[in-house]
Amino acid sequence: AQSVTQLDSQVPVFEEAPVELRCNYSSSVSVYLFWYVQYPNQGLQLLLKYLSGSTLVKGINGFEAEFNKSQTSFHLRKPSVHISDTAEYFCAVSDLSRGSQGNLIFGKGTKLSVKP
Amino acid sequence: KAGVTQTPRYLIKTRGQQVTLSCSPISGHRSVSWYQQTPGQGLQFLFEYFSETQRNKGNFPGRFSGRQFSNSRSEMNVSTLELGDSALYLCASSLTPETGRVEQYFGPGTRLTVT
């Protein structure tokens, strides 16, 4: 079965520092990959997605992610974070294999805490 | 264009009761998916509806059910509530299940607390 592992449950970082949130997935077939952000008491907002093509994907709010097929990873990065980036971030995959349900499979989330 | 709306936003119920949650998708979207979010299990897929038919169902007991109306609005029902059903229930909409593989739009969720 498809699974997604977010290697860090919490990431504290100082404002204006770079950050990387790690995500690995298990799959031997094609997948679509996503990063979502969830602010307190809100739903999920799509940050970026990888469907095909260039392995470097740029999203909203200055975030980008790199798809690495050989390492089955899709790490999220931002060169300089702001206090407003404090939120929980979820990596997700959509399994494209025959017979899959096609629903999103989420990682457990990474809480990013940006300190002044 | 209005986003996905969910009602109510907060709900407190007692063990053994049943509850109905509502989701109105973005106008024109015909596919609605439901997810349960808990601190222990994270985000888990419940079911997906399209054209008033349940297309897919996650690994949840039969106490969890849903339906979709002709206007694409969806409801989910949980009967005989248990403490473990306390969660944030998220609804997501897309034009079709196929476009849902590419992009889903999430509502703010309904926070259910079972006491």
PDB file of C-alpha atoms in Angstrom:
ATOM      1  CA  ALA A   1       0.000   0.000   0.000  1.00  0.00           C
ATOM      2  CA  GLN A   2       1.043   3.523  -0.685  1.00  0.00           C
ATOM      3  CA  SER A   3       2.497   5.449   2.270  1.00  0.00           C
ATOM      4  CA  VAL A   4       4.003   8.852   2.966  1.00  0.00           C
ATOM      5  CA  THR A   5       6.614   9.559   5.629  1.00  0.00           C
ATOM      6  CA  GLN A   6       7.358  13.007   6.907  1.00  0.00           C
ATOM      7  CA  LEU A   7      10.612  12.598   8.732  1.00  0.00           C
ATOM      8  CA  ASP A   8      10.242  15.473  11.180  1.00  0.00           C
ATOM      9  CA  SER A   9       7.152  16.015  13.298  1.00  0.00           C
ATOM     10  CA  GLN A  10       8.342  19.449  14.441  1.00  0.00           C
ATOM     11  CA  VAL A  11      10.811  21.902  12.925  1.00  0.00           C
ATOM     12  CA  PRO A  12      11.737  25.042  14.872  1.00  0.00           C
ATOM     13  CA  VAL A  13      13.567  27.725  12.921  1.00  0.00           C
ATOM     14  CA  PHE A  14      14.438  31.394  13.321  1.00  0.00           C
ATOM     15  CA  GLU A  15      12.890  34.030  11.119  1.00  0.00           C
ATOM     16  CA  GLU A  16      14.744  34.646   7.821  1.00  0.00           C
ATOM     17  CA  ALA A  17      16.554  31.297   8.081  1.00  0.00           C
ATOM     18  CA  PRO A  18      16.162  28.643   5.354  1.00  0.00           C
ATOM     19  CA  VAL A  19      14.043  25.573   6.024  1.00  0.00           C
ATOM     20  CA  GLU A  20      13.607  22.129   4.522  1.00  0.00           C
ATOM     21  CA  LEU A  21      10.682  19.858   5.372  1.00  0.00           C
ATOM     22  CA  ARG A  22      11.340  16.283   4.354  1.00  0.00           C
ATOM     23  CA  CYS A  23       8.926  13.878   2.707  1.00  0.00           C
ATOM     24  CA  ASN A  24       9.459  10.352   1.420  1.00  0.00           C
ATOM     25  CA  TYR A  25       6.877   8.146  -0.236  1.00  0.00           C
ATOM     26  CA  SER A  26       6.697   4.466  -1.036  1.00  0.00           C
ATOM     27  CA  SER A  27       5.667   3.588  -4.531  1.00  0.00           C
ATOM     28  CA  SER A  28       6.788   1.583  -7.492  1.00  0.00           C
ATOM     29  CA  VAL A  29       4.332   3.293  -9.787  1.00  0.00           C
ATOM     30  CA  SER A  30       3.639   6.813 -10.887  1.00  0.00           C
ATOM     31  CA  VAL A  31       2.270   9.238  -8.364  1.00  0.00           C
ATOM     32  CA  TYR A  32       1.276  12.824  -8.160  1.00  0.00           C
ATOM     33  CA  LEU A  33       2.836  14.665  -5.217  1.00  0.00           C
ATOM     34  CA  PHE A  34       1.497  17.549  -3.167  1.00  0.00           C
ATOM     35  CA  TRP A  35       2.336  19.810  -0.273  1.00  0.00           C
ATOM     36  CA  TYR A  36      -0.496  21.359   1.712  1.00  0.00           C
ATOM     37  CA  VAL A  37      -0.364  23.903   4.545  1.00  0.00           C
ATOM     38  CA  GLN A  38      -2.818  24.094   7.422  1.00  0.00           C
ATOM     39  CA  TYR A  39      -3.062  27.178   9.600  1.00  0.00           C
ATOM     40  CA  PRO A  40      -4.731  26.856  13.026  1.00  0.00           C
ATOM     41  CA  ASN A  41      -8.461  26.183  12.845  1.00  0.00           C
ATOM     42  CA  GLN A  42      -8.436  26.166   9.074  1.00  0.00           C
ATOM     43  CA  GLY A  43      -8.625  23.636   6.280  1.00  0.00           C
ATOM     44  CA  LEU A  44      -5.829  22.628   3.935  1.00  0.00           C
ATOM     45  CA  GLN A  45      -4.399  24.988   1.336  1.00  0.00           C
ATOM     46  CA  LEU A  46      -2.419  23.676  -1.613  1.00  0.00           C
ATOM     47  CA  LEU A  47       1.154  24.990  -1.649  1.00  0.00           C
ATOM     48  CA  LEU A  48       2.430  23.191  -4.725  1.00  0.00           C
ATOM     49  CA  LYS A  49       2.172  19.970  -6.683  1.00  0.00           C
ATOM     50  CA  TYR A  50       4.253  17.765  -8.941  1.00  0.00           C
ATOM     51  CA  LEU A  51       2.462  16.070 -11.810  1.00  0.00           C
ATOM     52  CA  SER A  52       5.198  15.623 -14.416  1.00  0.00           C
ATOM     53  CA  GLY A  53       7.982  17.513 -16.156  1.00  0.00           C
ATOM     54  CA  SER A  54      10.527  19.624 -14.319  1.00  0.00           C
ATOM     55  CA  THR A  55      11.481  18.095 -10.998  1.00  0.00           C
ATOM     56  CA  LEU A  56      11.733  21.497  -9.332  1.00  0.00           C
ATOM     57  CA  VAL A  57       8.296  22.830  -8.534  1.00  0.00           C
ATOM     58  CA  LYS A  58       7.584  26.353  -7.361  1.00  0.00           C
ATOM     59  CA  GLY A  59       4.554  27.121  -5.258  1.00  0.00           C
ATOM     60  CA  ILE A  60       2.907  29.923  -3.382  1.00  0.00           C
ATOM     61  CA  ASN A  61       4.452  31.976  -0.577  1.00  0.00           C
ATOM     62  CA  GLY A  62       7.988  31.402  -1.866  1.00  0.00           C
ATOM     63  CA  PHE A  63       8.009  27.642  -1.293  1.00  0.00           C
ATOM     64  CA  GLU A  64       9.502  25.146  -3.712  1.00  0.00           C
ATOM     65  CA  ALA A  65       9.934  21.384  -3.749  1.00  0.00           C
ATOM     66  CA  GLU A  66      12.117  18.960  -5.627  1.00  0.00           C
ATOM     67  CA  PHE A  67      10.927  15.596  -6.865  1.00  0.00           C
ATOM     68  CA  ASN A  68      13.588  12.899  -6.669  1.00  0.00           C
ATOM     69  CA  LYS A  69      12.349   9.676  -8.204  1.00  0.00           C
ATOM     70  CA  SER A  70      15.386   7.573  -7.318  1.00  0.00           C
ATOM     71  CA  GLN A  71      15.120   8.523  -3.661  1.00  0.00           C
ATOM     72  CA  THR A  72      11.306   8.664  -3.715  1.00  0.00           C
ATOM     73  CA  SER A  73      11.456  12.038  -2.005  1.00  0.00           C
ATOM     74  CA  PHE A  74       9.648  15.337  -2.381  1.00  0.00           C
ATOM     75  CA  HIS A  75      11.250  17.757   0.088  1.00  0.00           C
ATOM     76  CA  LEU A  76       9.812  21.224   0.614  1.00  0.00           C
ATOM     77  CA  ARG A  77      12.136  24.221   0.913  1.00  0.00           C
ATOM     78  CA  LYS A  78      12.022  27.940   1.522  1.00  0.00           C
ATOM     79  CA  PRO A  79      15.168  30.086   1.484  1.00  0.00           C
ATOM     80  CA  SER A  80      13.947  32.582   4.097  1.00  0.00           C
ATOM     81  CA  VAL A  81      10.963  31.968   6.375  1.00  0.00           C
ATOM     82  CA  HIS A  82       8.638  34.480   8.007  1.00  0.00           C
ATOM     83  CA  ILE A  83       6.712  34.349  11.249  1.00  0.00           C
ATOM     84  CA  SER A  84       3.565  33.936   9.146  1.00  0.00           C
ATOM     85  CA  ASP A  85       4.862  30.598   7.812  1.00  0.00           C
ATOM     86  CA  THR A  86       4.206  29.042  11.213  1.00  0.00           C
ATOM     87  CA  ALA A  87       1.737  26.265  10.417  1.00  0.00           C
ATOM     88  CA  GLU A  88       1.485  22.527   9.875  1.00  0.00           C
ATOM     89  CA  TYR A  89       2.622  21.177   6.527  1.00  0.00           C
ATOM     90  CA  PHE A  90       1.386  17.972   4.952  1.00  0.00           C
ATOM     91  CA  CYS A  91       2.917  15.975   2.144  1.00  0.00           C
ATOM     92  CA  ALA A  92       0.478  13.874   0.115  1.00  0.00           C
ATOM     93  CA  VAL A  93       0.468  11.492  -2.831  1.00  0.00           C
ATOM     94  CA  SER A  94      -2.187  10.475  -5.300  1.00  0.00           C
ATOM     95  CA  ASP A  95      -1.624   6.917  -6.427  1.00  0.00           C
ATOM     96  CA  LEU A  96      -2.041   6.524 -10.182  1.00  0.00           C
ATOM     97  CA  SER A  97      -1.756   2.752 -10.280  1.00  0.00           C
ATOM     98  CA  ARG A  98      -4.510   0.679 -11.803  1.00  0.00           C
ATOM     99  CA  GLY A  99      -7.075  -0.219  -9.215  1.00  0.00           C
ATOM    100  CA  SER A 100      -6.109   2.520  -6.805  1.00  0.00           C
ATOM    101  CA  GLN A 101      -8.836   4.575  -5.292  1.00  0.00           C
ATOM    102  CA  GLY A 102      -7.138   7.766  -6.383  1.00  0.00           C
ATOM    103  CA  ASN A 103      -7.673   9.478  -3.089  1.00  0.00           C
ATOM    104  CA  LEU A 104      -4.967  11.503  -1.390  1.00  0.00           C
ATOM    105  CA  ILE A 105      -2.693   9.709   1.077  1.00  0.00           C
ATOM    106  CA  PHE A 106      -1.198  12.077   3.608  1.00  0.00           C
ATOM    107  CA  GLY A 107       1.879  12.078   5.775  1.00  0.00           C
ATOM    108  CA  LYS A 108       1.522  12.749   9.493  1.00  0.00           C
ATOM    109  CA  GLY A 109       2.453  16.395   9.099  1.00  0.00           C
ATOM    110  CA  THR A 110       5.337  18.638  10.134  1.00  0.00           C
ATOM    111  CA  LYS A 111       4.742  21.550  12.466  1.00  0.00           C
ATOM    112  CA  LEU A 112       6.899  24.464  11.419  1.00  0.00           C
ATOM    113  CA  SER A 113       7.491  26.977  14.176  1.00  0.00           C
ATOM    114  CA  VAL A 114       9.194  30.212  13.143  1.00  0.00           C
ATOM    115  CA  LYS A 115      10.723  32.164  16.010  1.00  0.00           C
ATOM    116  CA  PRO A 116      11.642  35.863  15.934  1.00  0.00           C
TER     117      PRO A 116
ATOM    118  CA  LYS B   1     -16.327  32.253  -6.403  1.00  0.00           C
ATOM    119  CA  ALA B   2     -17.215  30.903  -2.985  1.00  0.00           C
ATOM    120  CA  GLY B   3     -15.015  28.165  -1.583  1.00  0.00           C
ATOM    121  CA  VAL B   4     -15.982  24.904   0.022  1.00  0.00           C
ATOM    122  CA  THR B   5     -18.267  25.469   2.980  1.00  0.00           C
ATOM    123  CA  GLN B   6     -18.847  23.101   5.864  1.00  0.00           C
ATOM    124  CA  THR B   7     -21.480  23.290   8.552  1.00  0.00           C
ATOM    125  CA  PRO B   8     -21.479  23.330  11.431  1.00  0.00           C
ATOM    126  CA  ARG B   9     -17.927  24.425  12.215  1.00  0.00           C
ATOM    127  CA  TYR B  10     -18.012  23.046  15.755  1.00  0.00           C
ATOM    128  CA  LEU B  11     -20.090  20.323  17.310  1.00  0.00           C
ATOM    129  CA  ILE B  12     -20.204  18.624  20.699  1.00  0.00           C
ATOM    130  CA  LYS B  13     -21.992  15.295  21.018  1.00  0.00           C
ATOM    131  CA  THR B  14     -22.316  12.560  23.601  1.00  0.00           C
ATOM    132  CA  ARG B  15     -21.234   8.946  23.157  1.00  0.00           C
ATOM    133  CA  GLY B  16     -23.928   6.876  21.520  1.00  0.00           C
ATOM    134  CA  GLN B  17     -25.523   9.783  19.668  1.00  0.00           C
ATOM    135  CA  GLN B  18     -25.401  10.269  15.940  1.00  0.00           C
ATOM    136  CA  VAL B  19     -24.248  13.301  13.985  1.00  0.00           C
ATOM    137  CA  THR B  20     -24.654  14.696  10.481  1.00  0.00           C
ATOM    138  CA  LEU B  21     -22.119  17.010   8.890  1.00  0.00           C
ATOM    139  CA  SER B  22     -22.705  19.008   5.727  1.00  0.00           C
ATOM    140  CA  CYS B  23     -20.438  20.088   2.883  1.00  0.00           C
ATOM    141  CA  SER B  24     -21.212  22.396  -0.019  1.00  0.00           C
ATOM    142  CA  PRO B  25     -18.610  22.152  -2.786  1.00  0.00           C
ATOM    143  CA  ILE B  26     -17.372  24.943  -4.999  1.00  0.00           C
ATOM    144  CA  SER B  27     -19.964  25.848  -7.601  1.00  0.00           C
ATOM    145  CA  GLY B  28     -19.628  23.519 -10.570  1.00  0.00           C
ATOM    146  CA  HIS B  29     -17.675  20.893  -8.672  1.00  0.00           C
ATOM    147  CA  ARG B  30     -19.372  17.523  -8.666  1.00  0.00           C
ATOM    148  CA  SER B  31     -16.918  15.409  -6.699  1.00  0.00           C
ATOM    149  CA  VAL B  32     -16.748  15.557  -2.909  1.00  0.00           C
ATOM    150  CA  SER B  33     -14.303  13.698  -0.675  1.00  0.00           C
ATOM    151  CA  TRP B  34     -14.305  13.447   3.089  1.00  0.00           C
ATOM    152  CA  TYR B  35     -11.280  13.095   5.359  1.00  0.00           C
ATOM    153  CA  GLN B  36     -10.906  12.571   9.099  1.00  0.00           C
ATOM    154  CA  GLN B  37      -8.039  14.332  10.869  1.00  0.00           C
ATOM    155  CA  THR B  38      -6.936  13.229  14.336  1.00  0.00           C
ATOM    156  CA  PRO B  39      -3.692  13.836  16.244  1.00  0.00           C
ATOM    157  CA  GLY B  40      -2.963  10.117  16.394  1.00  0.00           C
ATOM    158  CA  GLN B  41      -3.928   8.889  12.938  1.00  0.00           C
ATOM    159  CA  GLY B  42      -3.429  12.075  10.949  1.00  0.00           C
ATOM    160  CA  LEU B  43      -5.473  12.648   7.811  1.00  0.00           C
ATOM    161  CA  GLN B  44      -7.394   9.619   6.609  1.00  0.00           C
ATOM    162  CA  PHE B  45      -9.663   9.251   3.606  1.00  0.00           C
ATOM    163  CA  LEU B  46     -13.280   8.434   4.454  1.00  0.00           C
ATOM    164  CA  PHE B  47     -15.164   8.349   1.162  1.00  0.00           C
ATOM    165  CA  GLU B  48     -15.691  10.033  -2.168  1.00  0.00           C
ATOM    166  CA  TYR B  49     -18.949  10.909  -3.905  1.00  0.00           C
ATOM    167  CA  PHE B  50     -19.574  11.810  -7.512  1.00  0.00           C
ATOM    168  CA  SER B  51     -22.909  12.227  -9.233  1.00  0.00           C
ATOM    169  CA  GLU B  52     -24.745  11.096  -6.090  1.00  0.00           C
ATOM    170  CA  THR B  53     -22.819   7.804  -6.008  1.00  0.00           C
ATOM    171  CA  GLN B  54     -20.178   6.664  -3.573  1.00  0.00           C
ATOM    172  CA  ARG B  55     -17.140   5.880  -5.667  1.00  0.00           C
ATOM    173  CA  ASN B  56     -14.557   5.014  -3.062  1.00  0.00           C
ATOM    174  CA  LYS B  57     -14.501   4.284   0.629  1.00  0.00           C
ATOM    175  CA  GLY B  58     -11.657   4.255   3.104  1.00  0.00           C
ATOM    176  CA  ASN B  59     -11.091   1.806   5.897  1.00  0.00           C
ATOM    177  CA  PHE B  60     -13.738   2.974   8.354  1.00  0.00           C
ATOM    178  CA  PRO B  61     -16.535   1.036  10.072  1.00  0.00           C
ATOM    179  CA  GLY B  62     -20.063   1.034   8.767  1.00  0.00           C
ATOM    180  CA  ARG B  63     -21.048   3.625  11.388  1.00  0.00           C
ATOM    181  CA  PHE B  64     -19.614   6.156   8.970  1.00  0.00           C
ATOM    182  CA  SER B  65     -21.819   6.824   5.980  1.00  0.00           C
ATOM    183  CA  GLY B  66     -22.521   9.576   3.554  1.00  0.00           C
ATOM    184  CA  ARG B  67     -24.566  10.711   0.640  1.00  0.00           C
ATOM    185  CA  GLN B  68     -24.575  13.289  -2.084  1.00  0.00           C
ATOM    186  CA  PHE B  69     -27.502  15.245  -3.400  1.00  0.00           C
ATOM    187  CA  SER B  70     -28.322  16.277  -6.947  1.00  0.00           C
ATOM    188  CA  ASN B  71     -26.876  19.750  -6.308  1.00  0.00           C
ATOM    189  CA  SER B  72     -23.563  18.061  -5.323  1.00  0.00           C
ATOM    190  CA  ARG B  73     -23.894  18.984  -1.668  1.00  0.00           C
ATOM    191  CA  SER B  74     -22.792  16.118   0.538  1.00  0.00           C
ATOM    192  CA  GLU B  75     -23.521  14.961   4.038  1.00  0.00           C
ATOM    193  CA  MET B  76     -21.715  12.493   6.191  1.00  0.00           C
ATOM    194  CA  ASN B  77     -23.283  10.700   9.119  1.00  0.00           C
ATOM    195  CA  VAL B  78     -21.694   8.981  12.070  1.00  0.00           C
ATOM    196  CA  SER B  79     -23.954   6.791  14.175  1.00  0.00           C
ATOM    197  CA  THR B  80     -23.353   5.484  17.690  1.00  0.00           C
ATOM    198  CA  LEU B  81     -20.590   7.966  18.350  1.00  0.00           C
ATOM    199  CA  GLU B  82     -17.461   6.850  20.180  1.00  0.00           C
ATOM    200  CA  LEU B  83     -14.874   8.981  21.954  1.00  0.00           C
ATOM    201  CA  GLY B  84     -12.389   8.123  19.200  1.00  0.00           C
ATOM    202  CA  ASP B  85     -14.600   9.805  16.630  1.00  0.00           C
ATOM    203  CA  SER B  86     -13.536  13.172  18.008  1.00  0.00           C
ATOM    204  CA  ALA B  87     -11.751  14.755  15.076  1.00  0.00           C
ATOM    205  CA  LEU B  88     -11.653  17.476  12.482  1.00  0.00           C
ATOM    206  CA  TYR B  89     -13.687  16.335   9.489  1.00  0.00           C
ATOM    207  CA  LEU B  90     -12.557  17.895   6.243  1.00  0.00           C
ATOM    208  CA  CYS B  91     -14.423  18.023   2.997  1.00  0.00           C
ATOM    209  CA  ALA B  92     -12.720  18.548  -0.362  1.00  0.00           C
ATOM    210  CA  SER B  93     -14.239  19.225  -3.745  1.00  0.00           C
ATOM    211  CA  SER B  94     -13.104  18.896  -7.326  1.00  0.00           C
ATOM    212  CA  LEU B  95     -14.721  19.079 -10.743  1.00  0.00           C
ATOM    213  CA  THR B  96     -14.578  15.311 -11.184  1.00  0.00           C
ATOM    214  CA  PRO B  97     -12.765  12.435  -9.490  1.00  0.00           C
ATOM    215  CA  GLU B  98     -10.170  12.558 -12.265  1.00  0.00           C
ATOM    216  CA  THR B  99      -9.414  16.245 -11.730  1.00  0.00           C
ATOM    217  CA  GLY B 100      -9.456  15.498  -8.012  1.00  0.00           C
ATOM    218  CA  ARG B 101      -6.290  13.490  -8.522  1.00  0.00           C
ATOM    219  CA  VAL B 102      -4.655  16.724  -9.618  1.00  0.00           C
ATOM    220  CA  GLU B 103      -6.224  19.240  -7.302  1.00  0.00           C
ATOM    221  CA  GLN B 104      -8.717  19.213  -4.462  1.00  0.00           C
ATOM    222  CA  TYR B 105     -10.055  22.270  -2.653  1.00  0.00           C
ATOM    223  CA  PHE B 106     -10.585  21.848   1.064  1.00  0.00           C
ATOM    224  CA  GLY B 107     -13.168  23.383   3.339  1.00  0.00           C
ATOM    225  CA  PRO B 108     -12.382  24.715   6.839  1.00  0.00           C
ATOM    226  CA  GLY B 109     -13.603  21.531   8.478  1.00  0.00           C
ATOM    227  CA  THR B 110     -16.055  20.597  11.204  1.00  0.00           C
ATOM    228  CA  ARG B 111     -14.555  20.033  14.641  1.00  0.00           C
ATOM    229  CA  LEU B 112     -16.470  17.219  16.323  1.00  0.00           C
ATOM    230  CA  THR B 113     -15.962  16.571  20.013  1.00  0.00           C
ATOM    231  CA  VAL B 114     -17.506  13.460  21.546  1.00  0.00           C
ATOM    232  CA  THR B 115     -17.867  13.433  25.330  1.00  0.00           C
TER     233      THR B 115
END
